[in-house]
């Protein structure tokens, strides 16, 4: 890709064109706000990352004019199931959710980014690449961004949508409180014969760890599993053995398209704003991939921040969005702890309680609403 000419001034500069930065850029473009968005990569990443788009995110993408083409590229999943080994404890249907999108959409992050970028271009804007921000300095009148090329960009406000190792957050001095999970996370995209089938996302409890299986477009599945000890690139035999231990008799893996081991952090920025610098997406919060909420929360941040800028309500942004990140971190933490308890008495009580609660429509609706992020409207 040719290096695009970088403007020298803008009302708002967005650092990072991942899903968060793109959602913000589309929101600002639609509102007619003058902005520039830069990314250090010559083109968008095409690695396997987020695969789940929740109902609330689809509502936001609808506001941005991007939901239809994303839905056309994905696969709809109508329920969420909880199991202990091979035993089903709970089924949470999404069908009755009060939303035009009563399902979870399985679609690759690259597609989500491609749809947002196409919408941005439709609105007459584009990402400036490759420009890496190497210095961020704010003063009373604005912020100066210096690129690694030496070029500068002056803006009234700068948004760090530059991911977990955010340079904007570093420059702002805002703390990133939290820690790393003790266990590793294994992620694998596989072709497999999976007994529960393709209509649900399933979460399996087990003393060895938590295991999530979700269908991916293209007849594949995404496996996410917490593991005490795993090789850096788990092979098919490793993943098959993991599934045999945790979901006995349910999974026969035929092919491994991609796998990796991650150390995952759970952290939330102490503030989302320091003067003229603002944070959104992974720059502001990171959590376990088990709930599939990282990218979703980021897109919703981008939209909320864009609306706050467009309506001159910047002070509301942190108050509106930071409690949500704290809640997502607490929810995924709690889920992981409940799912992986090694105490047999606690497990028995947990399983019995879930089986009973699973018959209560109000409980199922509450859980479906939390998973779909609809209470974050
Ligand atoms: C394997 C994996 C699986 C995941 N699964 C899920 C899932 O199922 N569901 C879910 O919701 N989330 C998932 N996530 C998390 C999700 O990918 C992130 O939450 C999401 O990408 C965050 O988007 P973002 O735009 O905030 O940051 P990023 O996607 O990290 O984008 C940041 C951008 O900033 C650019 N940048 C960084 N520094 C600079 C700089 N100094 N100058 C210029 N540009 C810069 C980068 O090049 C990048 O393009 C997963 C992540 C991984 C790695």
Tab-separated table of C-alpha atoms and ligand atoms in Angstrom:
chain	number	residue	atom	x	y	z
A	1	UNK	CA	0.000	0.000	0.000
A	2	UNK	CA	1.252	3.517	-0.831
A	3	UNK	CA	2.010	5.786	2.107
A	4	UNK	CA	-0.868	8.272	2.309
A	5	UNK	CA	-0.151	11.964	2.913
A	6	UNK	CA	-0.646	12.813	6.556
A	7	UNK	CA	-2.563	16.014	7.387
A	8	UNK	CA	-0.832	18.329	9.862
A	9	UNK	CA	-3.945	19.325	11.841
A	10	UNK	CA	-7.237	17.741	12.917
A	11	UNK	CA	-9.898	18.229	15.560
A	12	UNK	CA	-9.476	14.602	16.670
A	13	UNK	CA	-6.578	12.218	16.015
A	14	UNK	CA	-7.226	8.498	16.457
A	15	UNK	CA	-4.195	6.291	17.045
A	16	UNK	CA	-4.964	2.714	15.948
A	17	UNK	CA	-7.290	1.332	13.267
A	18	UNK	CA	-8.368	-1.887	14.950
A	19	UNK	CA	-12.105	-2.424	15.492
A	20	UNK	CA	-12.240	0.275	18.211
A	21	UNK	CA	-10.509	3.008	16.189
A	22	UNK	CA	-12.537	2.138	13.079
A	23	UNK	CA	-15.867	2.235	14.963
A	24	UNK	CA	-14.899	5.647	16.385
A	25	UNK	CA	-13.791	6.909	12.952
A	26	UNK	CA	-17.082	5.841	11.324
A	27	UNK	CA	-19.050	7.546	14.129
A	28	UNK	CA	-17.090	10.797	13.694
A	29	UNK	CA	-17.283	10.658	9.893
A	30	UNK	CA	-21.070	10.201	10.061
A	31	UNK	CA	-21.296	13.201	12.435
A	32	UNK	CA	-19.156	15.389	10.162
A	33	UNK	CA	-16.329	15.835	12.717
A	34	UNK	CA	-12.843	16.596	11.362
A	35	UNK	CA	-10.530	13.693	12.318
A	36	UNK	CA	-7.469	11.735	11.233
A	37	UNK	CA	-6.933	8.030	11.944
A	38	UNK	CA	-3.452	6.485	11.722
A	39	UNK	CA	-2.136	2.943	12.089
A	40	UNK	CA	1.420	1.667	12.126
A	41	UNK	CA	0.588	-1.407	10.038
A	42	UNK	CA	0.721	-1.146	6.241
A	43	UNK	CA	-2.592	-3.014	6.165
A	44	UNK	CA	-5.060	-4.487	8.662
A	45	UNK	CA	-3.991	-7.641	10.536
A	46	UNK	CA	-5.449	-10.875	9.193
A	47	UNK	CA	-4.625	-13.200	12.093
A	48	UNK	CA	-7.329	-15.211	13.867
A	49	UNK	CA	-8.618	-13.150	16.803
A	50	UNK	CA	-12.133	-12.243	17.933
A	51	UNK	CA	-14.821	-14.433	16.407
A	52	UNK	CA	-17.954	-13.442	18.323
A	53	UNK	CA	-20.138	-10.381	17.721
A	54	UNK	CA	-22.839	-9.922	20.341
A	55	UNK	CA	-26.347	-8.484	19.864
A	56	UNK	CA	-25.524	-5.094	21.430
A	57	UNK	CA	-22.563	-4.666	19.065
A	58	UNK	CA	-24.838	-5.462	16.098
A	59	UNK	CA	-27.220	-2.744	17.313
A	60	UNK	CA	-24.295	-0.296	17.392
A	61	UNK	CA	-23.105	-1.432	13.948
A	62	UNK	CA	-26.642	-0.897	12.689
A	63	UNK	CA	-26.449	2.751	13.863
A	64	UNK	CA	-23.187	2.965	11.914
A	65	UNK	CA	-24.691	1.461	8.758
A	66	UNK	CA	-22.493	-1.630	8.949
A	67	UNK	CA	-24.615	-4.431	10.432
A	68	UNK	CA	-26.200	-5.839	7.258
A	69	UNK	CA	-22.998	-6.592	5.388
A	70	UNK	CA	-21.391	-8.075	8.516
A	71	UNK	CA	-24.361	-10.359	9.173
A	72	UNK	CA	-24.131	-11.552	5.559
A	73	UNK	CA	-20.519	-12.677	6.209
A	74	UNK	CA	-21.172	-14.511	9.496
A	75	UNK	CA	-23.009	-17.449	10.968
A	76	UNK	CA	-25.832	-17.039	13.512
A	77	UNK	CA	-25.807	-19.031	16.730
A	78	UNK	CA	-29.062	-19.215	18.628
A	79	UNK	CA	-28.083	-20.453	22.097
A	80	UNK	CA	-25.447	-20.786	24.771
A	81	UNK	CA	-25.021	-24.006	26.756
A	82	UNK	CA	-23.191	-24.828	29.987
A	83	UNK	CA	-21.914	-28.355	30.640
A	84	UNK	CA	-19.961	-30.228	33.255
A	85	UNK	CA	-17.984	-32.753	31.207
A	86	UNK	CA	-20.550	-34.477	28.964
A	87	UNK	CA	-23.535	-33.405	31.103
A	88	UNK	CA	-25.663	-30.424	30.051
A	89	UNK	CA	-26.474	-28.167	33.020
A	90	UNK	CA	-28.073	-25.190	31.370
A	91	UNK	CA	-29.254	-23.892	27.986
A	92	UNK	CA	-29.621	-20.173	27.405
A	93	UNK	CA	-31.593	-19.332	24.239
A	94	UNK	CA	-31.062	-15.910	22.661
A	95	UNK	CA	-34.279	-16.055	20.599
A	96	UNK	CA	-36.460	-14.116	23.068
A	97	UNK	CA	-34.010	-11.247	23.598
A	98	UNK	CA	-35.587	-7.825	23.016
A	99	UNK	CA	-33.364	-6.861	20.084
A	100	UNK	CA	-33.542	-7.036	16.281
A	101	UNK	CA	-30.515	-9.388	16.601
A	102	UNK	CA	-31.593	-12.233	18.922
A	103	UNK	CA	-28.463	-14.329	18.304
A	104	UNK	CA	-24.682	-14.284	18.483
A	105	UNK	CA	-22.905	-13.725	15.189
A	106	UNK	CA	-19.799	-15.799	14.543
A	107	UNK	CA	-17.525	-13.935	12.146
A	108	UNK	CA	-13.777	-13.361	11.910
A	109	UNK	CA	-12.362	-10.083	13.269
A	110	UNK	CA	-10.779	-9.416	9.850
A	111	UNK	CA	-14.278	-9.360	8.340
A	112	UNK	CA	-15.545	-7.004	11.060
A	113	UNK	CA	-12.616	-4.663	10.406
A	114	UNK	CA	-13.132	-4.927	6.621
A	115	UNK	CA	-16.820	-3.998	6.940
A	116	UNK	CA	-16.026	-0.984	9.171
A	117	UNK	CA	-13.276	0.163	6.788
A	118	UNK	CA	-15.610	-0.126	3.787
A	119	UNK	CA	-18.202	1.966	5.643
A	120	UNK	CA	-15.546	4.559	6.541
A	121	UNK	CA	-14.585	4.823	2.865
A	122	UNK	CA	-18.248	5.143	1.868
A	123	UNK	CA	-18.376	8.158	4.190
A	124	UNK	CA	-15.383	9.663	2.368
A	125	UNK	CA	-12.598	9.017	4.912
A	126	UNK	CA	-9.729	6.499	5.137
A	127	UNK	CA	-6.984	5.214	7.440
A	128	UNK	CA	-3.522	6.789	7.070
A	129	UNK	CA	-0.915	3.981	6.987
A	130	UNK	CA	1.738	3.104	7.875
A	131	UNK	CA	2.272	5.776	10.543
A	132	UNK	CA	3.582	4.775	13.946
A	133	UNK	CA	3.084	7.305	16.718
A	134	UNK	CA	6.346	7.553	18.652
A	135	UNK	CA	5.614	10.560	20.864
A	136	UNK	CA	2.510	12.134	22.373
A	137	UNK	CA	2.809	15.542	24.037
A	138	UNK	CA	-0.140	17.586	25.255
A	139	UNK	CA	-0.209	21.254	26.217
A	140	UNK	CA	-2.909	23.778	27.078
A	141	UNK	CA	-4.001	24.236	23.455
A	142	UNK	CA	-3.724	20.751	21.963
A	143	UNK	CA	-1.694	17.577	21.466
A	144	UNK	CA	1.286	16.994	19.197
A	145	UNK	CA	1.760	13.495	17.826
A	146	UNK	CA	5.125	12.722	16.306
A	147	UNK	CA	5.387	9.775	13.930
A	148	UNK	CA	8.440	7.533	13.650
A	149	UNK	CA	8.923	9.194	10.222
A	150	UNK	CA	9.388	12.538	12.039
A	151	UNK	CA	6.111	14.009	10.721
A	152	UNK	CA	3.838	15.707	13.214
A	153	UNK	CA	0.091	15.930	13.617
A	154	UNK	CA	-1.540	18.477	15.884
A	155	UNK	CA	-5.028	17.786	17.262
A	156	UNK	CA	-7.391	19.181	19.858
A	157	UNK	CA	-8.017	15.676	21.227
A	158	UNK	CA	-6.170	12.374	20.746
A	159	UNK	CA	-7.758	8.959	21.233
A	160	UNK	CA	-5.600	5.965	22.090
A	161	UNK	CA	-7.274	3.062	20.295
A	162	UNK	CA	-3.824	1.540	20.015
A	163	UNK	CA	-4.330	-1.723	21.857
A	164	UNK	CA	-3.094	-3.238	25.088
A	165	UNK	CA	0.420	-1.719	24.919
A	166	UNK	CA	-1.001	1.728	24.154
A	167	UNK	CA	1.533	4.515	23.591
A	168	UNK	CA	-1.200	7.085	24.272
A	169	UNK	CA	-1.965	5.494	27.666
A	170	UNK	CA	1.753	5.474	28.486
A	171	UNK	CA	2.052	9.161	27.589
A	172	UNK	CA	-1.046	10.022	29.617
A	173	UNK	CA	0.403	8.518	32.797
A	174	UNK	CA	-2.885	6.659	33.396
A	175	UNK	CA	-2.350	3.410	35.343
A	176	UNK	CA	-3.496	0.040	33.937
A	177	UNK	CA	-4.529	-1.785	37.084
A	178	UNK	CA	-4.881	-5.572	37.200
A	179	UNK	CA	-2.717	-8.610	36.606
A	180	UNK	CA	-2.160	-11.661	34.413
A	181	UNK	CA	-4.172	-14.858	34.875
A	182	UNK	CA	-2.078	-17.655	36.369
A	183	UNK	CA	-3.066	-20.153	33.699
A	184	UNK	CA	-2.499	-19.943	29.933
A	185	UNK	CA	-5.226	-19.836	27.319
A	186	UNK	CA	-5.074	-22.216	24.380
A	187	UNK	CA	-6.921	-21.056	21.266
A	188	UNK	CA	-7.422	-23.367	18.302
A	189	UNK	CA	-9.447	-23.118	15.079
A	190	UNK	CA	-10.309	-26.679	14.050
A	191	UNK	CA	-12.367	-28.834	11.724
A	192	UNK	CA	-14.088	-31.341	13.973
A	193	UNK	CA	-16.986	-33.621	14.507
A	194	UNK	CA	-18.582	-31.962	17.564
A	195	UNK	CA	-21.543	-33.794	19.101
A	196	UNK	CA	-23.454	-30.686	20.349
A	197	UNK	CA	-23.426	-29.328	16.770
A	198	UNK	CA	-23.265	-25.865	15.240
A	199	UNK	CA	-26.292	-24.172	16.764
A	200	UNK	CA	-24.720	-23.213	20.094
A	201	UNK	CA	-21.710	-21.775	21.845
A	202	UNK	CA	-20.840	-24.132	24.668
A	203	UNK	CA	-18.955	-23.599	27.888
A	204	UNK	CA	-17.721	-26.719	29.673
A	205	UNK	CA	-16.752	-26.665	33.342
A	206	UNK	CA	-13.955	-28.875	34.603
A	207	UNK	CA	-11.365	-28.959	37.388
A	208	UNK	CA	-8.647	-28.968	34.693
A	209	UNK	CA	-9.956	-25.706	33.241
A	210	UNK	CA	-12.695	-23.953	31.338
A	211	UNK	CA	-13.392	-24.942	27.720
A	212	UNK	CA	-15.417	-22.919	25.232
A	213	UNK	CA	-16.397	-24.260	21.802
A	214	UNK	CA	-18.014	-21.971	19.223
A	215	UNK	CA	-18.819	-22.614	15.560
A	216	UNK	CA	-16.888	-20.488	13.030
A	217	UNK	CA	-17.971	-19.779	9.452
A	218	UNK	CA	-16.405	-22.209	6.974
A	219	UNK	CA	-17.431	-25.336	8.905
A	220	UNK	CA	-14.814	-24.832	11.608
A	221	UNK	CA	-14.931	-24.412	15.361
A	222	UNK	CA	-13.001	-22.133	17.734
A	223	UNK	CA	-11.792	-23.833	20.922
A	224	UNK	CA	-10.723	-21.619	23.852
A	225	UNK	CA	-9.397	-23.456	26.920
A	226	UNK	CA	-7.620	-22.441	30.102
A	227	UNK	CA	-4.631	-24.732	30.658
A	228	UNK	CA	-2.025	-24.714	33.429
A	229	UNK	CA	0.746	-25.694	31.072
A	230	UNK	CA	0.612	-25.732	27.279
A	231	UNK	CA	3.119	-25.641	24.396
A	232	UNK	CA	3.444	-22.307	22.555
A	233	UNK	CA	1.795	-23.773	19.445
A	234	UNK	CA	-0.439	-26.663	20.538
A	235	UNK	CA	-0.670	-29.390	17.875
A	236	UNK	CA	-3.692	-31.478	16.892
A	237	UNK	CA	-2.786	-34.315	19.283
A	238	UNK	CA	-2.545	-31.869	22.224
A	239	UNK	CA	-5.912	-30.268	21.467
A	240	UNK	CA	-7.582	-33.667	20.891
A	241	UNK	CA	-6.277	-34.942	24.234
A	242	UNK	CA	-7.529	-31.791	25.958
A	243	UNK	CA	-10.999	-32.288	24.463
A	244	UNK	CA	-10.992	-36.017	25.354
A	245	UNK	CA	-10.265	-35.139	28.987
A	246	UNK	CA	-12.758	-32.272	29.231
A	247	UNK	CA	-15.593	-33.235	26.884
A	248	UNK	CA	-15.323	-37.053	26.776
A	249	UNK	CA	-16.727	-38.611	23.612
A	250	UNK	CA	-17.938	-35.262	22.200
A	251	UNK	CA	-15.122	-34.108	19.878
A	252	UNK	CA	-13.178	-35.715	17.033
A	253	UNK	CA	-10.767	-33.222	15.508
A	254	UNK	CA	-10.009	-33.747	11.808
A	255	UNK	CA	-7.802	-30.741	11.137
A	256	UNK	CA	-6.103	-27.854	12.928
A	257	UNK	CA	-6.165	-24.591	10.942
A	258	UNK	CA	-4.434	-22.445	13.588
A	259	UNK	CA	-3.522	-22.613	17.258
A	260	UNK	CA	-1.713	-20.549	19.834
A	261	UNK	CA	-1.110	-20.177	23.560
A	262	UNK	CA	-1.657	-16.834	25.251
A	263	UNK	CA	-1.050	-15.331	28.661
A	264	UNK	CA	-4.086	-13.191	29.308
A	265	UNK	CA	-4.312	-10.098	31.496
A	266	UNK	CA	-7.306	-8.611	33.191
A	267	UNK	CA	-6.760	-4.886	33.541
A	268	UNK	CA	-8.791	-1.685	33.430
A	269	UNK	CA	-7.295	1.796	32.951
A	270	UNK	CA	-7.638	3.903	36.116
A	271	UNK	CA	-9.170	6.651	33.972
A	272	UNK	CA	-10.356	6.929	30.377
A	273	UNK	CA	-9.293	10.550	30.071
A	274	UNK	CA	-6.299	12.684	31.014
A	275	UNK	CA	-6.816	16.209	29.700
A	276	UNK	CA	-6.920	15.979	25.916
A	277	UNK	CA	-6.011	12.285	25.781
A	278	UNK	CA	-8.722	9.623	25.751
A	279	UNK	CA	-8.582	5.822	25.802
A	280	UNK	CA	-10.843	3.217	24.190
A	281	UNK	CA	-10.858	-0.531	23.498
A	282	UNK	CA	-7.922	-2.716	24.530
A	283	UNK	CA	-5.962	0.435	25.426
A	284	UNK	CA	-8.506	0.912	28.233
A	285	UNK	CA	-9.364	-2.680	29.244
A	286	UNK	CA	-8.247	-6.253	28.589
A	287	UNK	CA	-9.850	-9.465	29.826
A	288	UNK	CA	-10.243	-13.201	29.331
A	289	UNK	CA	-11.231	-14.241	25.783
A	290	UNK	CA	-13.599	-16.818	27.344
A	291	UNK	CA	-16.610	-14.469	27.236
A	292	UNK	CA	-15.728	-13.134	23.765
A	293	UNK	CA	-16.216	-9.545	24.927
A	294	UNK	CA	-12.940	-7.716	24.189
A	295	UNK	CA	-13.644	-6.562	20.664
A	296	UNK	CA	-17.345	-6.096	21.399
A	297	UNK	CA	-16.646	-3.745	24.292
A	298	UNK	CA	-14.075	-1.901	22.159
A	299	UNK	CA	-16.512	-1.270	19.280
A	300	UNK	CA	-19.101	-0.023	21.777
A	301	UNK	CA	-16.463	2.267	23.375
A	302	UNK	CA	-15.600	3.672	19.951
A	303	UNK	CA	-19.221	4.443	19.197
A	304	UNK	CA	-19.903	5.947	22.656
A	305	UNK	CA	-16.790	8.130	22.467
A	306	UNK	CA	-17.677	9.269	18.950
A	307	UNK	CA	-21.152	10.292	20.120
A	308	UNK	CA	-19.678	12.025	23.184
A	309	UNK	CA	-17.320	14.049	20.963
A	310	UNK	CA	-20.072	14.856	18.456
A	311	UNK	CA	-22.457	16.050	21.172
A	312	UNK	CA	-19.837	17.861	23.268
A	313	UNK	CA	-20.416	15.532	26.255
A	314	UNK	CA	-16.841	14.291	26.627
A	315	UNK	CA	-17.041	14.291	30.408
A	316	UNK	CA	-19.730	11.595	30.309
A	317	UNK	CA	-17.619	9.109	28.380
A	318	UNK	CA	-15.584	7.684	31.277
A	319	UNK	CA	-18.619	7.598	33.586
A	320	UNK	CA	-20.585	5.709	30.946
A	321	UNK	CA	-17.986	3.214	29.705
A	322	UNK	CA	-15.475	2.482	32.486
A	323	UNK	CA	-17.990	0.760	34.818
A	324	UNK	CA	-18.876	-1.525	31.887
A	325	UNK	CA	-15.254	-2.629	31.477
A	326	UNK	CA	-15.071	-3.310	35.224
A	327	UNK	CA	-18.258	-5.329	34.993
A	328	UNK	CA	-16.999	-7.362	32.008
A	329	UNK	CA	-13.752	-8.147	33.846
A	330	UNK	CA	-15.659	-9.140	37.010
A	331	UNK	CA	-18.142	-11.290	35.032
A	332	UNK	CA	-15.443	-13.226	33.134
A	333	UNK	CA	-13.408	-13.608	36.351
A	334	UNK	CA	-16.390	-14.961	38.250
A	335	UNK	CA	-17.280	-17.302	35.403
A	336	UNK	CA	-13.713	-18.652	35.300
A	337	UNK	CA	-13.605	-19.225	39.077
A	338	UNK	CA	-17.004	-20.937	39.203
A	339	UNK	CA	-16.147	-23.050	36.170
A	340	UNK	CA	-12.794	-24.313	37.369
A	341	UNK	CA	-13.313	-24.999	41.081
A	342	UNK	CA	-11.533	-28.184	42.196
A	343	UNK	CA	-13.609	-28.626	45.376
A	344	UNK	CA	-16.010	-31.584	44.769
A	345	UNK	CA	-18.586	-30.274	47.278
A	346	UNK	CA	-18.635	-26.828	45.645
A	347	UNK	CA	-18.894	-28.463	42.208
A	348	UNK	CA	-21.893	-30.557	43.313
A	349	UNK	CA	-23.682	-27.499	44.741
A	350	UNK	CA	-22.814	-25.432	41.629
A	351	UNK	CA	-24.129	-28.074	39.218
A	352	UNK	CA	-27.317	-28.642	41.218
A	353	UNK	CA	-27.942	-24.893	41.513
A	354	UNK	CA	-27.428	-24.319	37.790
A	355	UNK	CA	-29.745	-27.191	36.856
A	356	UNK	CA	-32.474	-25.660	39.032
A	357	UNK	CA	-31.814	-22.057	37.929
A	358	UNK	CA	-31.787	-23.211	34.321
A	359	UNK	CA	-35.502	-23.935	34.629
A	360	UNK	CA	-36.265	-20.358	35.670
A	361	UNK	CA	-37.024	-18.189	32.630
A	362	UNK	CA	-35.983	-15.028	34.528
A	363	UNK	CA	-32.499	-16.463	35.221
A	364	UNK	CA	-32.034	-17.578	31.610
A	365	UNK	CA	-33.102	-14.154	30.341
A	366	UNK	CA	-30.695	-12.411	32.735
A	367	UNK	CA	-27.785	-14.535	31.594
A	368	UNK	CA	-28.676	-14.145	27.890
A	369	UNK	CA	-28.925	-10.363	28.374
A	370	UNK	CA	-25.512	-10.228	30.090
A	371	UNK	CA	-23.854	-12.357	27.385
A	372	UNK	CA	-25.439	-10.314	24.578
A	373	UNK	CA	-24.257	-7.115	26.402
A	374	UNK	CA	-27.773	-5.697	26.073
A	375	UNK	CA	-27.716	-4.194	29.552
A	376	UNK	CA	-24.902	-1.915	28.319
A	377	UNK	CA	-27.255	0.090	26.080
B	1	LIG	C1	-6.376	-14.882	19.697
B	1	LIG	C2	-7.354	-13.848	20.153
B	1	LIG	C3	-8.687	-14.177	20.257
B	1	LIG	C4	-9.629	-13.235	20.662
B	1	LIG	N1	-10.938	-13.587	20.738
B	1	LIG	C5	-11.870	-12.640	21.018
B	1	LIG	C6	-13.282	-12.923	20.935
B	1	LIG	O1	-13.721	-14.054	20.632
B	1	LIG	N2	-14.161	-11.919	21.179
B	1	LIG	C7	-13.748	-10.653	21.473
B	1	LIG	O2	-14.614	-9.766	21.642
B	1	LIG	N3	-12.424	-10.350	21.578
B	1	LIG	C8	-11.472	-11.302	21.329
B	1	LIG	N4	-10.144	-10.982	21.334
B	1	LIG	C9	-9.753	-9.621	21.700
B	1	LIG	C10	-9.857	-8.692	20.504
B	1	LIG	O3	-9.069	-9.157	19.441
B	1	LIG	C11	-9.418	-7.316	20.977
B	1	LIG	O4	-10.178	-6.973	22.120
B	1	LIG	C12	-9.621	-6.274	19.887
B	1	LIG	O5	-8.765	-6.480	18.782
B	1	LIG	C13	-9.357	-4.892	20.470
B	1	LIG	O6	-9.506	-3.940	19.459
B	1	LIG	P1	-8.757	-2.564	19.560
B	1	LIG	O7	-9.100	-1.864	18.277
B	1	LIG	O8	-9.063	-1.907	20.845
B	1	LIG	O9	-7.190	-2.910	19.598
B	1	LIG	P2	-6.304	-3.683	18.514
B	1	LIG	O10	-7.117	-4.642	17.733
B	1	LIG	O11	-5.114	-4.185	19.264
B	1	LIG	O12	-5.854	-2.535	17.499
B	1	LIG	C14	-4.888	-1.579	17.853
B	1	LIG	C15	-4.329	-0.974	16.571
B	1	LIG	O13	-3.437	0.062	16.939
B	1	LIG	C16	-2.285	0.016	16.112
B	1	LIG	N5	-1.204	0.643	16.872
B	1	LIG	C17	-0.669	0.225	18.051
B	1	LIG	N6	0.283	1.075	18.470
B	1	LIG	C18	0.354	2.059	17.525
B	1	LIG	C19	1.172	3.229	17.390
B	1	LIG	N7	2.083	3.575	18.329
B	1	LIG	N8	0.998	3.993	16.312
B	1	LIG	C20	0.079	3.682	15.349
B	1	LIG	N9	-0.709	2.595	15.425
B	1	LIG	C21	-0.576	1.786	16.499
B	1	LIG	C22	-2.086	-1.465	15.841
B	1	LIG	O14	-1.355	-1.675	14.651
B	1	LIG	C23	-3.518	-1.964	15.739
B	1	LIG	O15	-3.989	-1.952	14.404
B	1	LIG	C24	-9.193	-11.919	20.968
B	1	LIG	C25	-7.840	-11.579	20.867
B	1	LIG	C26	-6.916	-12.524	20.456
B	1	LIG	C27	-5.472	-12.141	20.334
